[in-house]
Amino acid sequence: MNFLPVELLGEIANQKVLQRKDLTKLACVNRRFNEAASTRLYRSGELSYAGITDKDAAKVDSYEKNGRFVRTLKLNLFSLPTSTISIPTAIFPLLTAFINLHRLHLTDSATLPWPSFLHVLAIVITSHPHLKILEVQRTLTKPDGRCSFPQATSLIESHKAKNGRFSKLDIFILRLSKKENPYLISRAAMNNLIEVLQPATRSAKAFTYSADCWESADIDLKGAVNGEDRTASAWEWDNLEEMTLKFPEPDWPVVGSSALVGAANPYWAKNLSFQRDLGNITRLAVRARAEHLVSGGSVAYFIRGFEAMPNLEHLRITHSGRAIDLDPKSKPDHPFYHLAEILPKLKYIEQVDSYYLNRRIQCLEVLRGEDDTIRFKHVDLEGIWIGYYQWDQ
């Protein structure tokens, strides 16, 4: 059963806040639903469906009683243009019922106002101390980042004042898109996300940042107060081990440096999201070909990024589909040799598909001789990276 009966939707569609009895009805209707708990919450308070895992279905009398069994939740946020009901208010009883939530996939296709979206994020990280995997997906609009968000900041500050527990994430996945001109991720919007999510994300061991367009390289936008320029913030990490960057692969020389750890232009390099706390990273996946990472001249935009990751051991890059990728031994000036020289602890270079960055085409082990010679050996690696779960496929 993928959808609730129309008559049940009619009973709850116009309520500002979902009552416990509504949650009970939803649980009863969907006790045979064989997916992880999934919810689509419209701004009116309407749910398109809510189910829990087949294993726990028999235990469900209501979400109030048995919400603790739900470990995985996919939540798609939608708002109705004619509605004046606050989605954070409507969503609060639903989220707080799932107290032992372990994974959350939160999606908003730009239908929520930016302050409301940030408020939902604040509710999530302040009410779910056991949350370990968070995926946030948002389509950005022009106003995003240009307004204040007092509800989110107030909730976070009051939670800190009470010594409340925040989520301590192991895996953080951020997916952003922009459908309006200019086709750039707003630095101010990124600042807002960092401000709200930082208490929960700094503990992450794996970070995936996926975007269908580049970040703005500017210090960005006038502030909400007195119209002053704001400095771009950076994600802070306590012990980040794995990072995946998924940006459009073509035209790196044009705007690629604005989304990377380092850039040839010092003015851009100081305004990036990833320039801090990268010394513990051992695994990096990036949507780029080897020659774009290390070639000379204006194309080598990632050199300073590698300097920030001296302990990098495992590198995943995009396969270009050309014969040069297959046998670096045939050319001493092959980009793989340059990568091995730049990264003294590099052990493996994986070439993967350009979309998921996890479908292996070939893997080369880096062999270093006593005379500083570098050789490559084809190997088959087992295991999986921290950040790659079913949802990231």
Short mmCIF file of C-alpha atoms in Angstrom, two decimals:
data_model
loop_
_atom_site.label_atom_id
_atom_site.label_comp_id
_atom_site.label_asym_id
_atom_site.label_seq_id
_atom_site.Cartn_x
_atom_site.Cartn_y
_atom_site.Cartn_z
CA MET A 1 0.00 0.00 0.00
CA ASN A 2 1.64 3.22 -1.15
CA PHE A 3 -1.07 5.73 -0.33
CA LEU A 4 -3.59 6.32 2.42
CA PRO A 5 -7.34 6.13 1.71
CA VAL A 6 -8.90 9.37 0.56
CA GLU A 7 -11.37 9.41 3.44
CA LEU A 8 -8.53 9.27 5.96
CA LEU A 9 -6.67 12.06 4.21
CA GLY A 10 -9.80 14.16 4.35
CA GLU A 11 -9.96 13.77 8.11
CA ILE A 12 -6.47 15.16 8.71
CA ALA A 13 -5.77 17.38 5.69
CA ASN A 14 -6.84 20.64 7.30
CA GLN A 15 -5.41 20.14 10.77
CA LYS A 16 -2.63 22.45 11.83
CA VAL A 17 -0.97 19.81 14.00
CA LEU A 18 -1.25 16.05 13.68
CA GLN A 19 -2.82 14.54 16.79
CA ARG A 20 -1.77 11.27 18.38
CA LYS A 21 -5.00 9.66 17.20
CA ASP A 22 -4.05 10.57 13.62
CA LEU A 23 -0.69 8.89 14.05
CA THR A 24 -2.50 5.83 15.38
CA LYS A 25 -4.74 5.70 12.30
CA LEU A 26 -1.77 6.04 9.99
CA ALA A 27 0.06 3.25 11.75
CA CYS A 28 -2.93 0.89 11.57
CA VAL A 29 -3.53 1.51 7.87
CA ASN A 30 0.11 0.92 7.00
CA ARG A 31 1.06 -1.92 9.32
CA ARG A 32 1.64 -4.14 6.24
CA PHE A 33 3.79 -1.61 4.41
CA ASN A 34 7.12 -3.31 3.69
CA GLU A 35 9.44 -0.32 3.47
CA ALA A 36 11.23 1.67 6.12
CA ALA A 37 9.17 4.37 7.74
CA SER A 38 8.42 6.88 5.01
CA THR A 39 6.53 10.09 5.21
CA ARG A 40 5.48 12.84 2.87
CA LEU A 41 4.24 15.77 4.86
CA TYR A 42 2.40 18.55 3.08
CA ARG A 43 2.24 22.01 4.55
CA SER A 44 -1.41 21.43 5.41
CA GLY A 45 -0.34 18.59 7.69
CA GLU A 46 -1.42 15.91 5.23
CA LEU A 47 0.55 12.68 4.93
CA SER A 48 0.65 10.76 1.67
CA TYR A 49 1.92 7.65 3.42
CA ALA A 50 3.67 6.51 6.56
CA GLY A 51 4.89 2.98 7.06
CA ILE A 52 7.40 1.06 9.11
CA THR A 53 9.58 -1.95 8.51
CA ASP A 54 7.93 -5.32 8.02
CA LYS A 55 9.76 -6.68 11.05
CA ASP A 56 8.18 -4.14 13.39
CA ALA A 57 4.77 -3.92 11.71
CA ALA A 58 3.13 -6.38 14.07
CA LYS A 59 4.21 -4.34 17.08
CA VAL A 60 2.64 -1.12 15.91
CA ASP A 61 -0.41 0.14 17.78
CA SER A 62 0.49 3.79 17.33
CA TYR A 63 3.54 5.88 16.57
CA GLU A 64 3.30 7.37 20.03
CA LYS A 65 3.77 3.95 21.59
CA ASN A 66 6.00 2.17 19.10
CA GLY A 67 7.78 4.95 17.23
CA ARG A 68 10.92 3.89 19.04
CA PHE A 69 11.14 0.88 16.69
CA VAL A 70 11.56 3.08 13.61
CA ARG A 71 15.21 3.41 12.64
CA THR A 72 15.05 4.69 9.05
CA LEU A 73 12.92 7.54 7.75
CA LYS A 74 12.56 9.14 4.32
CA LEU A 75 10.83 12.47 4.64
CA ASN A 76 9.76 14.54 1.62
CA LEU A 77 8.62 18.04 2.50
CA PHE A 78 5.95 19.75 0.41
CA SER A 79 4.04 22.97 0.96
CA LEU A 80 0.83 24.23 -0.59
CA PRO A 81 1.00 27.82 -1.92
CA THR A 82 -2.38 28.67 -0.40
CA SER A 83 -1.60 27.29 3.05
CA THR A 84 -0.56 29.38 6.04
CA ILE A 85 0.19 26.44 8.32
CA SER A 86 3.76 26.09 9.57
CA ILE A 87 5.36 22.85 8.48
CA PRO A 88 7.81 22.78 11.42
CA THR A 89 4.81 22.92 13.77
CA ALA A 90 3.04 20.13 11.92
CA ILE A 91 6.10 17.94 11.67
CA PHE A 92 7.26 18.19 15.28
CA PRO A 93 5.04 15.45 16.82
CA LEU A 94 5.90 13.11 13.96
CA LEU A 95 9.65 13.51 14.33
CA THR A 96 9.65 13.36 18.10
CA ALA A 97 7.75 10.05 17.95
CA PHE A 98 10.76 8.45 16.23
CA ILE A 99 13.11 8.94 19.16
CA ASN A 100 15.55 6.19 18.13
CA LEU A 101 15.87 7.29 14.52
CA HIS A 102 19.19 6.16 13.04
CA ARG A 103 18.96 7.33 9.41
CA LEU A 104 17.04 10.26 7.96
CA HIS A 105 16.72 11.29 4.33
CA LEU A 106 15.21 14.78 4.18
CA THR A 107 14.16 16.19 0.79
CA ASP A 108 12.70 19.57 -0.13
CA SER A 109 12.21 20.68 -3.73
CA ALA A 110 12.21 24.38 -2.84
CA THR A 111 8.59 24.37 -1.72
CA LEU A 112 9.33 25.36 1.86
CA PRO A 113 10.44 28.90 2.67
CA TRP A 114 14.13 28.92 3.56
CA PRO A 115 13.57 29.79 7.28
CA SER A 116 11.05 26.93 7.61
CA PHE A 117 13.46 24.48 6.00
CA LEU A 118 16.24 25.48 8.40
CA HIS A 119 13.78 25.22 11.28
CA VAL A 120 13.03 21.61 10.30
CA LEU A 121 16.77 20.87 10.28
CA ALA A 122 17.09 22.39 13.74
CA ILE A 123 14.21 20.24 15.02
CA VAL A 124 15.90 17.13 13.64
CA ILE A 125 19.32 17.64 15.24
CA THR A 126 17.92 18.79 18.61
CA SER A 127 15.37 15.98 19.01
CA HIS A 128 17.29 12.92 17.74
CA PRO A 129 20.40 12.25 19.82
CA HIS A 130 20.85 8.79 18.27
CA LEU A 131 20.77 9.94 14.62
CA LYS A 132 23.92 8.79 12.81
CA ILE A 133 23.20 9.18 9.08
CA LEU A 134 21.65 12.36 7.69
CA GLU A 135 21.04 13.12 4.03
CA VAL A 136 19.77 16.61 3.22
CA GLN A 137 18.54 17.36 -0.30
CA ARG A 138 17.34 20.84 -1.29
CA THR A 139 16.68 22.74 -4.49
CA LEU A 140 17.83 26.29 -3.80
CA THR A 141 16.01 29.44 -4.92
CA LYS A 142 17.18 33.03 -5.24
CA PRO A 143 15.86 34.14 -1.80
CA ASP A 144 17.64 31.30 0.01
CA GLY A 145 20.37 32.77 2.17
CA ARG A 146 19.05 36.32 1.95
CA CYS A 147 16.80 36.27 5.01
CA SER A 148 17.05 35.65 8.73
CA PHE A 149 15.86 32.42 10.35
CA PRO A 150 15.14 33.23 14.01
CA GLN A 151 13.16 30.06 14.78
CA ALA A 152 16.06 27.78 13.90
CA THR A 153 18.72 29.82 15.67
CA SER A 154 16.55 30.30 18.74
CA LEU A 155 15.90 26.55 19.00
CA ILE A 156 19.58 25.70 18.71
CA GLU A 157 20.72 28.34 21.21
CA SER A 158 18.09 27.34 23.76
CA HIS A 159 19.09 23.70 23.32
CA LYS A 160 22.72 24.63 24.02
CA ALA A 161 21.70 26.67 27.07
CA LYS A 162 19.91 23.63 28.49
CA ASN A 163 22.95 21.41 27.80
CA GLY A 164 20.77 19.39 25.46
CA ARG A 165 22.18 16.59 23.33
CA PHE A 166 22.54 17.18 19.60
CA SER A 167 22.75 14.49 16.96
CA LYS A 168 26.31 13.26 16.54
CA LEU A 169 26.48 12.16 12.92
CA ASP A 170 28.79 9.54 11.47
CA ILE A 171 27.72 10.19 7.87
CA PHE A 172 26.53 13.50 6.43
CA ILE A 173 25.30 13.76 2.83
CA LEU A 174 24.40 17.15 1.35
CA ARG A 175 22.76 17.41 -2.07
CA LEU A 176 22.07 20.86 -3.50
CA SER A 177 20.74 22.05 -6.83
CA LYS A 178 19.87 25.39 -8.39
CA LYS A 179 17.36 25.77 -11.22
CA GLU A 180 17.42 29.56 -11.54
CA ASN A 181 19.90 31.95 -13.07
CA PRO A 182 22.59 32.48 -11.83
CA TYR A 183 23.22 28.75 -11.76
CA LEU A 184 25.51 28.88 -8.73
CA ILE A 185 25.14 27.63 -5.16
CA SER A 186 24.78 30.68 -2.94
CA ARG A 187 27.58 31.13 -0.44
CA ALA A 188 25.12 32.77 1.96
CA ALA A 189 22.81 29.75 1.81
CA MET A 190 25.80 27.53 2.58
CA ASN A 191 26.63 29.80 5.53
CA ASN A 192 23.11 29.25 6.88
CA LEU A 193 23.36 25.47 6.53
CA ILE A 194 26.71 25.44 8.31
CA GLU A 195 25.39 27.59 11.14
CA VAL A 196 22.37 25.36 11.75
CA LEU A 197 23.90 21.92 11.18
CA GLN A 198 27.42 22.37 12.58
CA PRO A 199 26.59 21.08 16.10
CA ALA A 200 25.60 17.74 14.54
CA THR A 201 27.94 17.47 11.55
CA ARG A 202 31.34 18.19 13.07
CA SER A 203 31.51 14.63 14.47
CA ALA A 204 31.04 13.06 11.00
CA LYS A 205 33.54 10.52 9.71
CA ALA A 206 32.25 10.73 6.13
CA PHE A 207 30.99 13.74 4.15
CA THR A 208 29.43 13.66 0.69
CA TYR A 209 28.70 16.94 -1.07
CA SER A 210 26.76 16.58 -4.31
CA ALA A 211 25.61 19.49 -6.45
CA ASP A 212 24.48 19.91 -10.05
CA CYS A 213 26.19 23.31 -10.27
CA TRP A 214 29.15 25.13 -8.75
CA GLU A 215 29.35 27.27 -5.65
CA SER A 216 29.62 31.02 -5.94
CA ALA A 217 33.24 32.02 -5.37
CA ASP A 218 32.37 35.46 -4.04
CA ILE A 219 32.27 36.50 -0.39
CA ASP A 220 28.61 36.66 -1.33
CA LEU A 221 25.52 38.71 -0.74
CA LYS A 222 24.76 41.51 1.63
CA GLY A 223 23.97 40.50 5.17
CA ALA A 224 20.47 40.69 6.62
CA VAL A 225 21.64 43.34 9.10
CA ASN A 226 22.90 46.73 7.89
CA GLY A 227 23.62 45.31 4.45
CA GLU A 228 27.22 44.38 5.33
CA ASP A 229 29.20 41.76 3.45
CA ARG A 230 29.51 38.43 5.22
CA THR A 231 32.57 36.22 5.17
CA ALA A 232 32.03 32.73 3.81
CA SER A 233 31.91 30.07 6.52
CA ALA A 234 33.56 26.65 6.41
CA TRP A 235 32.48 23.24 7.63
CA GLU A 236 34.45 22.24 10.72
CA TRP A 237 35.32 18.60 11.39
CA ASP A 238 36.64 16.83 14.47
CA ASN A 239 37.86 13.73 12.64
CA LEU A 240 36.70 13.58 9.03
CA GLU A 241 38.14 10.48 7.34
CA GLU A 242 36.32 10.32 4.03
CA MET A 243 35.09 12.99 1.63
CA THR A 244 33.21 12.71 -1.66
CA LEU A 245 32.76 15.71 -3.95
CA LYS A 246 30.25 15.34 -6.77
CA PHE A 247 30.16 18.39 -9.01
CA PRO A 248 29.66 18.76 -12.76
CA GLU A 249 32.77 17.31 -14.34
CA PRO A 250 33.13 19.42 -17.51
CA ASP A 251 34.83 22.82 -17.63
CA TRP A 252 36.96 22.58 -14.50
CA PRO A 253 39.10 25.56 -15.57
CA VAL A 254 36.04 27.82 -15.76
CA VAL A 255 34.59 27.69 -12.25
CA GLY A 256 35.82 24.45 -10.74
CA SER A 257 38.05 26.00 -8.12
CA SER A 258 35.13 27.71 -6.43
CA ALA A 259 33.86 24.32 -5.23
CA LEU A 260 37.16 22.67 -4.30
CA VAL A 261 39.39 22.65 -1.28
CA GLY A 262 42.04 24.85 -2.82
CA ALA A 263 42.35 27.08 -5.84
CA ALA A 264 45.04 28.70 -7.90
CA ASN A 265 43.51 32.08 -7.14
CA PRO A 266 44.19 33.01 -3.46
CA TYR A 267 41.13 35.29 -3.42
CA TRP A 268 38.90 32.32 -4.14
CA ALA A 269 40.82 29.90 -1.94
CA LYS A 270 39.92 31.71 1.28
CA ASN A 271 36.19 31.55 0.55
CA LEU A 272 35.62 27.82 0.24
CA SER A 273 33.59 25.32 2.23
CA PHE A 274 36.27 22.71 2.79
CA GLN A 275 39.46 24.49 3.79
CA ARG A 276 39.52 23.41 7.45
CA ASP A 277 40.25 20.27 9.43
CA LEU A 278 41.05 17.94 6.53
CA GLY A 279 44.29 16.52 7.93
CA ASN A 280 42.69 13.20 8.95
CA ILE A 281 41.15 12.41 5.57
CA THR A 282 42.39 9.10 4.19
CA ARG A 283 39.81 8.57 1.41
CA LEU A 284 38.75 11.09 -1.22
CA ALA A 285 36.37 10.63 -4.14
CA VAL A 286 36.05 13.48 -6.61
CA ARG A 287 34.26 13.81 -9.92
CA ALA A 288 37.30 14.76 -11.98
CA ARG A 289 39.80 13.09 -14.27
CA ALA A 290 43.40 12.71 -13.22
CA GLU A 291 44.73 15.20 -15.76
CA HIS A 292 42.38 17.87 -14.44
CA LEU A 293 43.69 17.42 -10.92
CA VAL A 294 47.42 17.64 -11.57
CA SER A 295 48.08 19.14 -15.03
CA GLY A 296 50.17 22.25 -15.25
CA GLY A 297 48.94 25.75 -15.88
CA SER A 298 45.44 26.96 -15.13
CA VAL A 299 43.92 23.47 -15.19
CA ALA A 300 45.54 22.21 -11.96
CA TYR A 301 42.93 23.46 -9.53
CA PHE A 302 43.22 20.76 -6.87
CA ILE A 303 46.91 20.96 -5.93
CA ARG A 304 46.28 23.06 -2.83
CA GLY A 305 43.45 20.76 -1.91
CA PHE A 306 45.87 17.84 -1.77
CA GLU A 307 48.18 19.90 0.45
CA ALA A 308 45.35 20.05 3.00
CA MET A 309 45.11 16.23 3.04
CA PRO A 310 48.64 14.94 3.75
CA ASN A 311 47.36 11.55 4.99
CA LEU A 312 45.35 10.70 1.88
CA GLU A 313 45.70 6.98 1.09
CA HIS A 314 42.84 6.16 -1.25
CA LEU A 315 41.74 8.31 -4.20
CA ARG A 316 38.70 7.78 -6.39
CA ILE A 317 38.56 9.70 -9.65
CA THR A 318 36.55 9.63 -12.85
CA HIS A 319 37.47 7.32 -15.71
CA SER A 320 37.71 9.29 -18.93
CA GLY A 321 37.02 6.35 -21.22
CA ARG A 322 40.35 6.74 -22.99
CA ALA A 323 43.13 4.21 -23.41
CA ILE A 324 45.58 6.41 -21.48
CA ASP A 325 43.73 5.54 -18.28
CA LEU A 326 44.29 1.82 -18.63
CA ASP A 327 48.08 1.53 -18.48
CA PRO A 328 50.08 4.28 -16.75
CA LYS A 329 53.24 2.15 -17.16
CA SER A 330 53.31 3.03 -20.84
CA LYS A 331 53.88 6.74 -20.21
CA PRO A 332 56.24 8.14 -17.55
CA ASP A 333 54.41 11.47 -17.64
CA HIS A 334 51.05 9.83 -16.94
CA PRO A 335 48.95 11.86 -14.45
CA PHE A 336 48.94 8.91 -12.03
CA TYR A 337 52.68 9.38 -11.47
CA HIS A 338 52.09 13.01 -10.59
CA LEU A 339 49.37 12.03 -8.14
CA ALA A 340 51.70 9.54 -6.44
CA GLU A 341 54.42 12.19 -6.18
CA ILE A 342 52.10 14.83 -4.74
CA LEU A 343 50.56 12.42 -2.20
CA PRO A 344 53.38 10.59 -0.39
CA LYS A 345 51.02 8.22 1.49
CA LEU A 346 48.81 7.36 -1.48
CA LYS A 347 48.18 3.59 -1.69
CA TYR A 348 45.34 3.19 -4.19
CA ILE A 349 43.95 5.02 -7.20
CA GLU A 350 40.48 3.89 -8.19
CA GLN A 351 38.84 4.88 -11.45
CA VAL A 352 35.07 4.83 -11.21
CA ASP A 353 31.96 5.89 -13.09
CA SER A 354 31.34 9.62 -13.38
CA TYR A 355 27.83 9.52 -11.88
CA TYR A 356 27.85 7.51 -8.66
CA LEU A 357 31.64 7.55 -8.12
CA ASN A 358 31.46 4.06 -6.62
CA ARG A 359 31.18 1.68 -9.59
CA ARG A 360 34.77 0.55 -10.00
CA ILE A 361 36.30 0.31 -13.46
CA GLN A 362 39.83 -0.39 -12.30
CA CYS A 363 41.95 -0.04 -9.18
CA LEU A 364 45.71 0.46 -9.12
CA GLU A 365 47.95 -0.08 -6.12
CA VAL A 366 50.83 2.38 -5.79
CA LEU A 367 54.16 0.59 -5.26
CA ARG A 368 57.14 2.66 -4.13
CA GLY A 369 60.71 1.40 -4.49
CA GLU A 370 63.65 2.19 -2.23
CA ASP A 371 65.10 4.31 -5.02
CA ASP A 372 61.88 6.42 -5.07
CA THR A 373 60.62 4.72 -8.20
CA ILE A 374 56.87 4.41 -8.56
CA ARG A 375 55.05 1.44 -10.06
CA PHE A 376 51.38 0.47 -10.36
CA LYS A 377 49.72 -2.89 -9.92
CA HIS A 378 46.14 -3.83 -10.79
CA VAL A 379 44.30 -5.09 -7.70
CA ASP A 380 40.79 -6.06 -6.63
CA LEU A 381 39.77 -4.42 -3.37
CA GLU A 382 37.04 -5.66 -1.10
CA GLY A 383 34.97 -3.66 1.31
CA ILE A 384 33.03 -0.46 0.99
CA TRP A 385 33.59 3.14 1.96
CA ILE A 386 31.87 4.51 5.05
CA GLY A 387 29.63 6.91 3.20
CA TYR A 388 28.15 4.59 0.61
CA TYR A 389 24.85 3.07 1.62
CA GLN A 390 21.82 2.08 -0.39
CA TRP A 391 20.46 5.62 -0.38
CA ASP A 392 23.59 6.96 -1.98
CA GLN A 393 23.30 4.75 -5.05
#
